[in-house]
């Protein structure tokens, strides 16, 4: 069956499916590692919670207090 | 669906090389940006003496 347009025609259906399976497996492993790593970093230093803002606010208050005294 | 057909449209070798270069560059950049901050520098922490003197205890 001749496909037209975008198809390069250098990869058979079976080869494309086989590579796709391997690619998806590798992608899922990479994604799992990334999710675990981001979770661990969140436990260490969360970056979107209100704690981020309050730390900088505390620093600003401390700095201003130090400058005034 | 038939997402596997993308490998009949794009050359596998070029995609793998491009993805590798792009993801590595992005990861390097993000890690360096984090290292340049006070809060997320995981080597020695904040740089300035003032912030280490006045910083309150980290919330757990």
mmCIF file of N, CA and C in Angstrom:
data_model
loop_
_atom_site.group_PDB
_atom_site.id
_atom_site.type_symbol
_atom_site.label_atom_id
_atom_site.label_comp_id
_atom_site.label_asym_id
_atom_site.label_seq_id
_atom_site.Cartn_x
_atom_site.Cartn_y
_atom_site.Cartn_z
ATOM 1 N N UNK A 1 0.858 -1.194 0.000
ATOM 2 C CA UNK A 1 0.000 0.000 0.000
ATOM 3 C C UNK A 1 0.887 1.235 0.000
ATOM 4 N N UNK A 2 0.691 2.114 -0.922
ATOM 5 C CA UNK A 2 1.554 3.279 -1.058
ATOM 6 C C UNK A 2 0.974 4.447 -0.285
ATOM 7 N N UNK A 3 1.763 4.966 0.672
ATOM 8 C CA UNK A 3 1.306 6.125 1.417
ATOM 9 C C UNK A 3 1.889 7.364 0.766
ATOM 10 N N UNK A 4 1.205 8.446 0.855
ATOM 11 C CA UNK A 4 1.669 9.632 0.171
ATOM 12 C C UNK A 4 1.901 10.761 1.168
ATOM 13 N N UNK A 5 2.408 11.859 0.688
ATOM 14 C CA UNK A 5 2.533 13.057 1.511
ATOM 15 C C UNK A 5 3.735 13.001 2.428
ATOM 16 N N UNK A 6 3.459 12.943 3.761
ATOM 17 C CA UNK A 6 4.512 13.124 4.739
ATOM 18 C C UNK A 6 5.430 11.913 4.897
ATOM 19 N N UNK A 7 4.946 10.742 4.527
ATOM 20 C CA UNK A 7 5.655 9.507 4.890
ATOM 21 C C UNK A 7 6.984 9.390 4.153
ATOM 22 N N UNK A 8 8.035 9.068 4.937
ATOM 23 C CA UNK A 8 9.371 8.975 4.367
ATOM 24 C C UNK A 8 9.552 7.682 3.592
ATOM 25 N N UNK A 9 8.892 6.632 4.044
ATOM 26 C CA UNK A 9 8.987 5.371 3.329
ATOM 27 C C UNK A 9 10.235 4.579 3.612
ATOM 28 N N UNK A 10 10.979 4.903 4.684
ATOM 29 C CA UNK A 10 12.189 4.136 4.987
ATOM 30 C C UNK A 10 12.011 3.226 6.190
ATOM 31 N N UNK A 11 10.807 3.261 6.805
ATOM 32 C CA UNK A 11 10.545 2.466 8.002
ATOM 33 C C UNK A 11 9.254 1.682 7.778
ATOM 34 N N UNK A 12 9.333 0.383 7.982
ATOM 35 C CA UNK A 12 8.129 -0.425 7.822
ATOM 36 C C UNK A 12 7.210 -0.227 9.028
ATOM 37 N N UNK A 13 5.970 -0.682 8.861
ATOM 38 C CA UNK A 13 5.004 -0.562 9.964
ATOM 39 C C UNK A 13 5.503 -1.272 11.209
ATOM 40 N N UNK A 14 6.023 -2.484 11.020
ATOM 41 C CA UNK A 14 6.484 -3.271 12.165
ATOM 42 C C UNK A 14 7.658 -2.589 12.844
ATOM 43 N N UNK A 15 8.583 -2.039 12.052
ATOM 44 C CA UNK A 15 9.744 -1.352 12.642
ATOM 45 C C UNK A 15 9.303 -0.115 13.413
ATOM 46 N N UNK A 16 8.360 0.634 12.819
ATOM 47 C CA UNK A 16 7.883 1.846 13.482
ATOM 48 C C UNK A 16 7.212 1.509 14.807
ATOM 49 N N UNK A 17 6.397 0.462 14.794
ATOM 50 C CA UNK A 17 5.713 0.068 16.043
ATOM 51 C C UNK A 17 6.705 -0.400 17.084
ATOM 52 N N UNK A 18 7.714 -1.171 16.627
ATOM 53 C CA UNK A 18 8.700 -1.684 17.582
ATOM 54 C C UNK A 18 9.472 -0.534 18.222
ATOM 55 N N UNK A 19 9.925 0.408 17.385
ATOM 56 C CA UNK A 19 10.654 1.554 17.941
ATOM 57 C C UNK A 19 9.748 2.366 18.867
ATOM 58 N N UNK A 20 8.495 2.521 18.468
ATOM 59 C CA UNK A 20 7.570 3.308 19.276
ATOM 60 C C UNK A 20 7.391 2.703 20.654
ATOM 61 N N UNK A 21 7.301 1.370 20.707
ATOM 62 C CA UNK A 21 7.196 0.711 22.009
ATOM 63 C C UNK A 21 8.421 0.995 22.873
ATOM 64 N N UNK A 22 9.604 0.852 22.285
ATOM 65 C CA UNK A 22 10.816 1.118 23.042
ATOM 66 C C UNK A 22 10.911 2.570 23.469
ATOM 67 N N UNK A 23 10.529 3.475 22.577
ATOM 68 C CA UNK A 23 10.595 4.906 22.880
ATOM 69 C C UNK A 23 9.650 5.242 24.034
ATOM 70 N N UNK A 24 8.447 4.701 23.981
ATOM 71 C CA UNK A 24 7.469 4.974 25.037
ATOM 72 C C UNK A 24 7.934 4.413 26.373
ATOM 73 N N UNK A 25 8.534 3.197 26.352
ATOM 74 C CA UNK A 25 9.053 2.612 27.587
ATOM 75 C C UNK A 25 10.137 3.509 28.179
ATOM 76 N N UNK A 26 11.079 3.932 27.368
ATOM 77 C CA UNK A 26 12.155 4.801 27.838
ATOM 78 C C UNK A 26 11.620 6.139 28.332
ATOM 79 N N UNK A 27 10.639 6.695 27.619
ATOM 80 C CA UNK A 27 10.051 7.961 28.024
ATOM 81 C C UNK A 27 9.364 7.837 29.385
ATOM 82 N N UNK A 28 8.649 6.732 29.598
ATOM 83 C CA UNK A 28 7.948 6.547 30.874
ATOM 84 C C UNK A 28 8.940 6.423 32.025
ATOM 85 N N UNK A 29 10.054 5.706 31.793
ATOM 86 C CA UNK A 29 11.078 5.575 32.834
ATOM 87 C C UNK A 29 11.645 6.951 33.174
ATOM 88 N N UNK A 30 11.967 7.736 32.130
ATOM 89 C CA UNK A 30 12.510 9.077 32.336
ATOM 90 C C UNK A 30 11.513 9.964 33.082
ATOM 91 N N UNK A 31 10.239 9.853 32.713
ATOM 92 C CA UNK A 31 9.202 10.648 33.359
ATOM 93 C C UNK A 31 9.055 10.268 34.836
ATOM 94 N N UNK A 32 9.127 8.959 35.134
ATOM 95 C CA UNK A 32 9.018 8.504 36.518
ATOM 96 C C UNK A 32 10.173 9.052 37.360
ATOM 97 N N UNK A 33 11.392 9.000 36.818
ATOM 98 C CA UNK A 33 12.549 9.533 37.543
ATOM 99 C C UNK A 33 12.369 11.022 37.788
ATOM 100 N N UNK A 34 11.893 11.745 36.766
ATOM 101 C CA UNK A 34 11.727 13.193 36.912
ATOM 102 C C UNK A 34 10.674 13.530 37.958
ATOM 103 N N UNK A 35 9.566 12.786 37.973
ATOM 104 C CA UNK A 35 8.501 13.051 38.945
ATOM 105 C C UNK A 35 9.008 12.790 40.362
ATOM 106 N N UNK A 36 9.722 11.673 40.557
ATOM 107 C CA UNK A 36 10.271 11.364 41.891
ATOM 108 C C UNK A 36 11.236 12.461 42.324
ATOM 109 N N UNK A 37 12.113 12.892 41.412
ATOM 110 C CA UNK A 37 13.095 13.926 41.745
ATOM 111 C C UNK A 37 12.403 15.236 42.109
ATOM 112 N N UNK A 38 11.384 15.634 41.347
ATOM 113 C CA UNK A 38 10.678 16.876 41.653
ATOM 114 C C UNK A 38 9.972 16.771 42.999
ATOM 115 N N UNK A 39 9.412 15.600 43.294
ATOM 116 C CA UNK A 39 8.746 15.403 44.583
ATOM 117 C C UNK A 39 9.737 15.571 45.732
ATOM 118 N N UNK A 40 10.920 14.963 45.590
ATOM 119 C CA UNK A 40 11.928 15.066 46.642
ATOM 120 C C UNK A 40 12.368 16.512 46.838
ATOM 121 N N UNK A 41 12.536 17.252 45.727
ATOM 122 C CA UNK A 41 12.934 18.651 45.854
ATOM 123 C C UNK A 41 11.816 19.440 46.532
ATOM 124 N N UNK A 42 10.576 19.128 46.230
ATOM 125 C CA UNK A 42 9.462 19.830 46.884
ATOM 126 C C UNK A 42 9.491 19.619 48.392
ATOM 127 N N UNK A 43 9.820 18.387 48.803
ATOM 128 C CA UNK A 43 9.906 18.114 50.235
ATOM 129 C C UNK A 43 11.017 18.940 50.871
ATOM 130 N N UNK A 44 12.113 19.142 50.128
ATOM 131 C CA UNK A 44 13.264 19.880 50.640
ATOM 132 C C UNK A 44 12.982 21.379 50.657
ATOM 133 N N UNK A 45 12.599 21.946 49.473
ATOM 134 C CA UNK A 45 12.311 23.381 49.370
ATOM 135 C C UNK A 45 11.139 23.565 48.405
ATOM 136 N N UNK A 46 9.911 23.685 48.903
ATOM 137 C CA UNK A 46 8.778 23.914 48.000
ATOM 138 C C UNK A 46 8.906 25.252 47.303
ATOM 139 N N UNK A 47 8.479 25.315 46.045
ATOM 140 C CA UNK A 47 8.743 26.527 45.296
ATOM 141 C C UNK A 47 7.491 27.286 44.895
ATOM 142 N N UNK A 48 6.294 26.784 45.187
ATOM 143 C CA UNK A 48 5.085 27.501 44.830
ATOM 144 C C UNK A 48 4.219 27.825 46.044
ATOM 145 N N UNK A 49 4.556 27.256 47.204
ATOM 146 C CA UNK A 49 3.699 27.439 48.364
ATOM 147 C C UNK A 49 3.897 28.834 48.938
ATOM 148 N N UNK A 50 3.029 29.214 49.850
ATOM 149 C CA UNK A 50 3.121 30.516 50.485
ATOM 150 C C UNK A 50 4.387 30.630 51.331
ATOM 151 N N UNK A 51 5.004 29.460 51.665
ATOM 152 C CA UNK A 51 6.235 29.498 52.457
ATOM 153 C C UNK A 51 7.317 30.266 51.716
ATOM 154 N N UNK A 52 7.355 30.150 50.368
ATOM 155 C CA UNK A 52 8.368 30.864 49.580
ATOM 156 C C UNK A 52 8.255 32.359 49.810
ATOM 157 N N UNK A 53 7.019 32.860 49.736
ATOM 158 C CA UNK A 53 6.805 34.291 49.892
ATOM 159 C C UNK A 53 7.113 34.712 51.321
ATOM 160 N N UNK A 54 6.723 33.886 52.291
ATOM 161 C CA UNK A 54 6.878 34.306 53.680
ATOM 162 C C UNK A 54 8.349 34.330 54.076
ATOM 163 N N UNK A 55 9.173 33.458 53.473
ATOM 164 C CA UNK A 55 10.605 33.490 53.786
ATOM 165 C C UNK A 55 11.203 34.818 53.351
ATOM 166 N N UNK A 56 10.870 35.262 52.126
ATOM 167 C CA UNK A 56 11.423 36.529 51.644
ATOM 168 C C UNK A 56 10.872 37.680 52.461
ATOM 169 N N UNK A 57 9.611 37.567 52.873
ATOM 170 C CA UNK A 57 9.027 38.619 53.697
ATOM 171 C C UNK A 57 9.744 38.687 55.041
ATOM 172 N N UNK A 58 10.024 37.516 55.634
ATOM 173 C CA UNK A 58 10.747 37.494 56.900
ATOM 174 C C UNK A 58 12.129 38.121 56.757
ATOM 175 N N UNK A 59 12.805 37.783 55.634
ATOM 176 C CA UNK A 59 14.126 38.370 55.393
ATOM 177 C C UNK A 59 14.042 39.882 55.270
ATOM 178 N N UNK A 60 13.015 40.377 54.533
ATOM 179 C CA UNK A 60 12.858 41.818 54.358
ATOM 180 C C UNK A 60 12.625 42.485 55.708
ATOM 181 N N UNK A 61 11.779 41.884 56.525
ATOM 182 C CA UNK A 61 11.484 42.451 57.848
ATOM 183 C C UNK A 61 12.755 42.476 58.697
ATOM 184 N N UNK A 62 13.526 41.370 58.659
ATOM 185 C CA UNK A 62 14.771 41.324 59.444
ATOM 186 C C UNK A 62 15.759 42.370 58.975
ATOM 187 N N UNK A 63 15.871 42.518 57.636
ATOM 188 C CA UNK A 63 16.818 43.492 57.090
ATOM 189 C C UNK A 63 16.433 44.896 57.504
ATOM 190 N N UNK A 64 15.154 45.226 57.387
ATOM 191 C CA UNK A 64 14.691 46.567 57.720
ATOM 192 C C UNK A 64 14.891 46.824 59.215
ATOM 193 N N UNK A 65 14.575 45.821 60.023
ATOM 194 C CA UNK A 65 14.770 45.974 61.478
ATOM 195 C C UNK A 65 16.232 46.228 61.795
ATOM 196 N N UNK A 66 17.135 45.461 61.143
ATOM 197 C CA UNK A 66 18.568 45.647 61.382
ATOM 198 C C UNK A 66 19.014 47.049 60.971
ATOM 199 N N UNK A 67 18.478 47.541 59.851
ATOM 200 C CA UNK A 67 18.890 48.849 59.363
ATOM 201 C C UNK A 67 18.393 49.974 60.259
ATOM 202 N N UNK A 68 17.232 49.751 60.883
ATOM 203 C CA UNK A 68 16.643 50.817 61.690
ATOM 204 C C UNK A 68 17.287 50.908 63.068
ATOM 205 N N UNK A 69 17.835 49.765 63.555
ATOM 206 C CA UNK A 69 18.408 49.773 64.919
ATOM 207 C C UNK A 69 19.913 49.996 64.916
ATOM 208 N N UNK B 1 -5.499 7.632 16.801
ATOM 209 C CA UNK B 1 -4.209 7.500 17.505
ATOM 210 C C UNK B 1 -3.100 7.141 16.527
ATOM 211 N N UNK B 2 -2.659 5.874 16.497
ATOM 212 C CA UNK B 2 -1.581 5.464 15.582
ATOM 213 C C UNK B 2 -0.389 6.391 15.702
ATOM 214 N N UNK B 3 -0.034 6.751 16.948
ATOM 215 C CA UNK B 3 1.075 7.677 17.169
ATOM 216 C C UNK B 3 2.395 7.114 16.663
ATOM 217 N N UNK B 4 2.469 5.772 16.559
ATOM 218 C CA UNK B 4 3.717 5.157 16.103
ATOM 219 C C UNK B 4 4.054 5.569 14.684
ATOM 220 N N UNK B 5 3.087 6.078 13.964
ATOM 221 C CA UNK B 5 3.366 6.478 12.585
ATOM 222 C C UNK B 5 4.274 7.710 12.512
ATOM 223 N N UNK B 6 4.447 8.385 13.638
ATOM 224 C CA UNK B 6 5.332 9.544 13.624
ATOM 225 C C UNK B 6 6.736 9.156 13.196
ATOM 226 N N UNK B 7 7.135 7.897 13.444
ATOM 227 C CA UNK B 7 8.471 7.449 13.065
ATOM 228 C C UNK B 7 8.561 7.126 11.584
ATOM 229 N N UNK B 8 7.404 7.154 10.909
ATOM 230 C CA UNK B 8 7.421 7.060 9.445
ATOM 231 C C UNK B 8 7.410 8.435 8.807
ATOM 232 N N UNK B 9 7.231 9.450 9.650
ATOM 233 C CA UNK B 9 7.226 10.826 9.160
ATOM 234 C C UNK B 9 8.542 11.508 9.486
ATOM 235 N N UNK B 10 9.012 11.348 10.726
ATOM 236 C CA UNK B 10 10.271 11.970 11.147
ATOM 237 C C UNK B 10 11.356 10.915 11.286
ATOM 238 N N UNK B 11 12.555 11.255 10.907
ATOM 239 C CA UNK B 11 13.673 10.326 10.983
ATOM 240 C C UNK B 11 14.060 10.088 12.434
ATOM 241 N N UNK B 12 14.122 8.838 12.824
ATOM 242 C CA UNK B 12 14.385 8.461 14.221
ATOM 243 C C UNK B 12 15.701 9.032 14.703
ATOM 244 N N UNK B 13 16.746 8.929 13.864
ATOM 245 C CA UNK B 13 18.073 9.375 14.283
ATOM 246 C C UNK B 13 18.074 10.871 14.586
ATOM 247 N N UNK B 14 17.460 11.652 13.720
ATOM 248 C CA UNK B 14 17.454 13.097 13.918
ATOM 249 C C UNK B 14 16.656 13.470 15.160
ATOM 250 N N UNK B 15 15.531 12.767 15.367
ATOM 251 C CA UNK B 15 14.705 13.057 16.537
ATOM 252 C C UNK B 15 15.470 12.752 17.816
ATOM 253 N N UNK B 16 16.152 11.603 17.846
ATOM 254 C CA UNK B 16 16.880 11.229 19.066
ATOM 255 C C UNK B 16 18.007 12.211 19.356
ATOM 256 N N UNK B 17 18.746 12.603 18.308
ATOM 257 C CA UNK B 17 19.838 13.554 18.506
ATOM 258 C C UNK B 17 19.288 14.902 18.954
ATOM 259 N N UNK B 18 18.222 15.360 18.284
ATOM 260 C CA UNK B 18 17.637 16.643 18.635
ATOM 261 C C UNK B 18 17.102 16.656 20.059
ATOM 262 N N UNK B 19 16.375 15.597 20.423
ATOM 263 C CA UNK B 19 15.840 15.499 21.783
ATOM 264 C C UNK B 19 16.963 15.484 22.801
ATOM 265 N N UNK B 20 18.007 14.697 22.533
ATOM 266 C CA UNK B 20 19.120 14.621 23.469
ATOM 267 C C UNK B 20 19.764 15.974 23.687
ATOM 268 N N UNK B 21 20.035 16.677 22.597
ATOM 269 C CA UNK B 21 20.681 17.981 22.713
ATOM 270 C C UNK B 21 19.773 18.970 23.432
ATOM 271 N N UNK B 22 18.490 19.007 23.040
ATOM 272 C CA UNK B 22 17.566 19.964 23.634
ATOM 273 C C UNK B 22 17.376 19.712 25.131
ATOM 274 N N UNK B 23 17.107 18.437 25.488
ATOM 275 C CA UNK B 23 16.840 18.134 26.895
ATOM 276 C C UNK B 23 18.070 18.368 27.752
ATOM 277 N N UNK B 24 19.251 18.017 27.226
ATOM 278 C CA UNK B 24 20.468 18.244 27.996
ATOM 279 C C UNK B 24 20.685 19.736 28.212
ATOM 280 N N UNK B 25 20.522 20.548 27.143
ATOM 281 C CA UNK B 25 20.690 21.982 27.278
ATOM 282 C C UNK B 25 19.707 22.583 28.261
ATOM 283 N N UNK B 26 18.456 22.157 28.176
ATOM 284 C CA UNK B 26 17.435 22.679 29.092
ATOM 285 C C UNK B 26 17.749 22.302 30.541
ATOM 286 N N UNK B 27 18.156 21.047 30.748
ATOM 287 C CA UNK B 27 18.463 20.596 32.099
ATOM 288 C C UNK B 27 19.654 21.354 32.674
ATOM 289 N N UNK B 28 20.700 21.515 31.865
ATOM 290 C CA UNK B 28 21.884 22.259 32.312
ATOM 291 C C UNK B 28 21.489 23.675 32.715
ATOM 292 N N UNK B 29 20.657 24.314 31.855
ATOM 293 C CA UNK B 29 20.279 25.698 32.118
ATOM 294 C C UNK B 29 19.487 25.808 33.418
ATOM 295 N N UNK B 30 18.522 24.917 33.594
ATOM 296 C CA UNK B 30 17.700 24.979 34.803
ATOM 297 C C UNK B 30 18.550 24.728 36.048
ATOM 298 N N UNK B 31 19.459 23.751 35.985
ATOM 299 C CA UNK B 31 20.312 23.490 37.149
ATOM 300 C C UNK B 31 21.182 24.686 37.463
ATOM 301 N N UNK B 32 21.725 25.343 36.434
ATOM 302 C CA UNK B 32 22.559 26.519 36.682
ATOM 303 C C UNK B 32 21.749 27.673 37.261
ATOM 304 N N UNK B 33 20.517 27.871 36.739
ATOM 305 C CA UNK B 33 19.673 28.932 37.279
ATOM 306 C C UNK B 33 19.424 28.681 38.764
ATOM 307 N N UNK B 34 19.129 27.436 39.127
ATOM 308 C CA UNK B 34 18.885 27.131 40.541
ATOM 309 C C UNK B 34 20.136 27.376 41.369
ATOM 310 N N UNK B 35 21.296 26.984 40.846
ATOM 311 C CA UNK B 35 22.536 27.192 41.589
ATOM 312 C C UNK B 35 22.804 28.669 41.811
ATOM 313 N N UNK B 36 22.300 29.538 40.917
ATOM 314 C CA UNK B 36 22.567 30.965 41.052
ATOM 315 C C UNK B 36 21.669 31.625 42.084
ATOM 316 N N UNK B 37 20.678 30.895 42.610
ATOM 317 C CA UNK B 37 19.781 31.499 43.591
ATOM 318 C C UNK B 37 20.318 31.278 45.001
ATOM 319 N N UNK B 38 19.704 31.964 45.952
ATOM 320 C CA UNK B 38 20.055 31.740 47.350
ATOM 321 C C UNK B 38 19.370 30.486 47.883
ATOM 322 N N UNK B 39 18.067 30.409 47.589
ATOM 323 C CA UNK B 39 17.261 29.384 48.230
ATOM 324 C C UNK B 39 17.552 27.983 47.706
ATOM 325 N N UNK B 40 17.829 27.865 46.410
ATOM 326 C CA UNK B 40 17.944 26.534 45.816
ATOM 327 C C UNK B 40 19.382 26.143 45.511
ATOM 328 N N UNK B 41 20.351 26.905 45.990
ATOM 329 C CA UNK B 41 21.746 26.503 45.851
ATOM 330 C C UNK B 41 22.004 25.386 46.845
ATOM 331 N N UNK B 42 22.287 24.202 46.311
ATOM 332 C CA UNK B 42 22.430 23.033 47.179
ATOM 333 C C UNK B 42 23.879 22.732 47.549
ATOM 334 N N UNK B 43 24.822 23.558 47.096
ATOM 335 C CA UNK B 43 26.212 23.379 47.499
ATOM 336 C C UNK B 43 26.451 24.022 48.859
ATOM 337 N N UNK B 44 26.545 25.378 48.854
ATOM 338 C CA UNK B 44 26.873 26.076 50.090
ATOM 339 C C UNK B 44 25.754 26.967 50.586
ATOM 340 N N UNK B 45 24.625 27.011 49.893
ATOM 341 C CA UNK B 45 23.504 27.805 50.370
ATOM 342 C C UNK B 45 23.669 29.278 50.042
ATOM 343 N N UNK B 46 23.011 30.157 50.824
ATOM 344 C CA UNK B 46 23.023 31.589 50.519
ATOM 345 C C UNK B 46 24.425 32.163 50.571
ATOM 346 N N UNK B 47 24.669 33.170 49.690
ATOM 347 C CA UNK B 47 26.009 33.741 49.553
ATOM 348 C C UNK B 47 26.254 34.854 50.543
ATOM 349 N N UNK B 48 25.302 35.828 50.627
ATOM 350 C CA UNK B 48 25.559 37.052 51.390
ATOM 351 C C UNK B 48 25.533 36.753 52.886
ATOM 352 N N UNK B 49 26.423 37.435 53.657
ATOM 353 C CA UNK B 49 26.524 37.210 55.102
ATOM 354 C C UNK B 49 25.253 37.694 55.783
ATOM 355 N N UNK B 50 24.640 38.780 55.224
ATOM 356 C CA UNK B 50 23.469 39.363 55.869
ATOM 357 C C UNK B 50 22.301 38.371 55.876
ATOM 358 N N UNK B 51 22.103 37.684 54.735
ATOM 359 C CA UNK B 51 20.964 36.770 54.682
ATOM 360 C C UNK B 51 21.198 35.567 55.587
ATOM 361 N N UNK B 52 22.460 35.132 55.762
ATOM 362 C CA UNK B 52 22.690 33.983 56.634
ATOM 363 C C UNK B 52 22.576 34.378 58.099
ATOM 364 N N UNK B 53 22.767 35.686 58.380
ATOM 365 C CA UNK B 53 22.651 36.116 59.766
ATOM 366 C C UNK B 53 21.189 36.333 60.135
ATOM 367 N N UNK B 54 20.381 36.804 59.180
ATOM 368 C CA UNK B 54 19.027 37.203 59.545
ATOM 369 C C UNK B 54 17.984 36.177 59.132
ATOM 370 N N UNK B 55 18.399 35.107 58.430
ATOM 371 C CA UNK B 55 17.380 34.191 57.910
ATOM 372 C C UNK B 55 16.780 33.385 59.069
ATOM 373 N N UNK B 56 15.455 33.324 59.122
ATOM 374 C CA UNK B 56 14.829 32.519 60.187
ATOM 375 C C UNK B 56 14.953 31.034 59.865
ATOM 376 N N UNK B 57 14.552 30.184 60.796
ATOM 377 C CA UNK B 57 14.658 28.737 60.601
ATOM 378 C C UNK B 57 13.793 28.317 59.416
ATOM 379 N N UNK B 58 14.313 27.384 58.617
ATOM 380 C CA UNK B 58 13.595 26.938 57.428
ATOM 381 C C UNK B 58 12.320 26.205 57.862
ATOM 382 N N UNK B 59 11.184 26.519 57.257
ATOM 383 C CA UNK B 59 9.965 25.781 57.590
ATOM 384 C C UNK B 59 10.050 24.351 57.072
ATOM 385 N N UNK B 60 9.667 23.375 57.853
ATOM 386 C CA UNK B 60 9.787 21.983 57.413
ATOM 387 C C UNK B 60 8.433 21.469 56.904
#
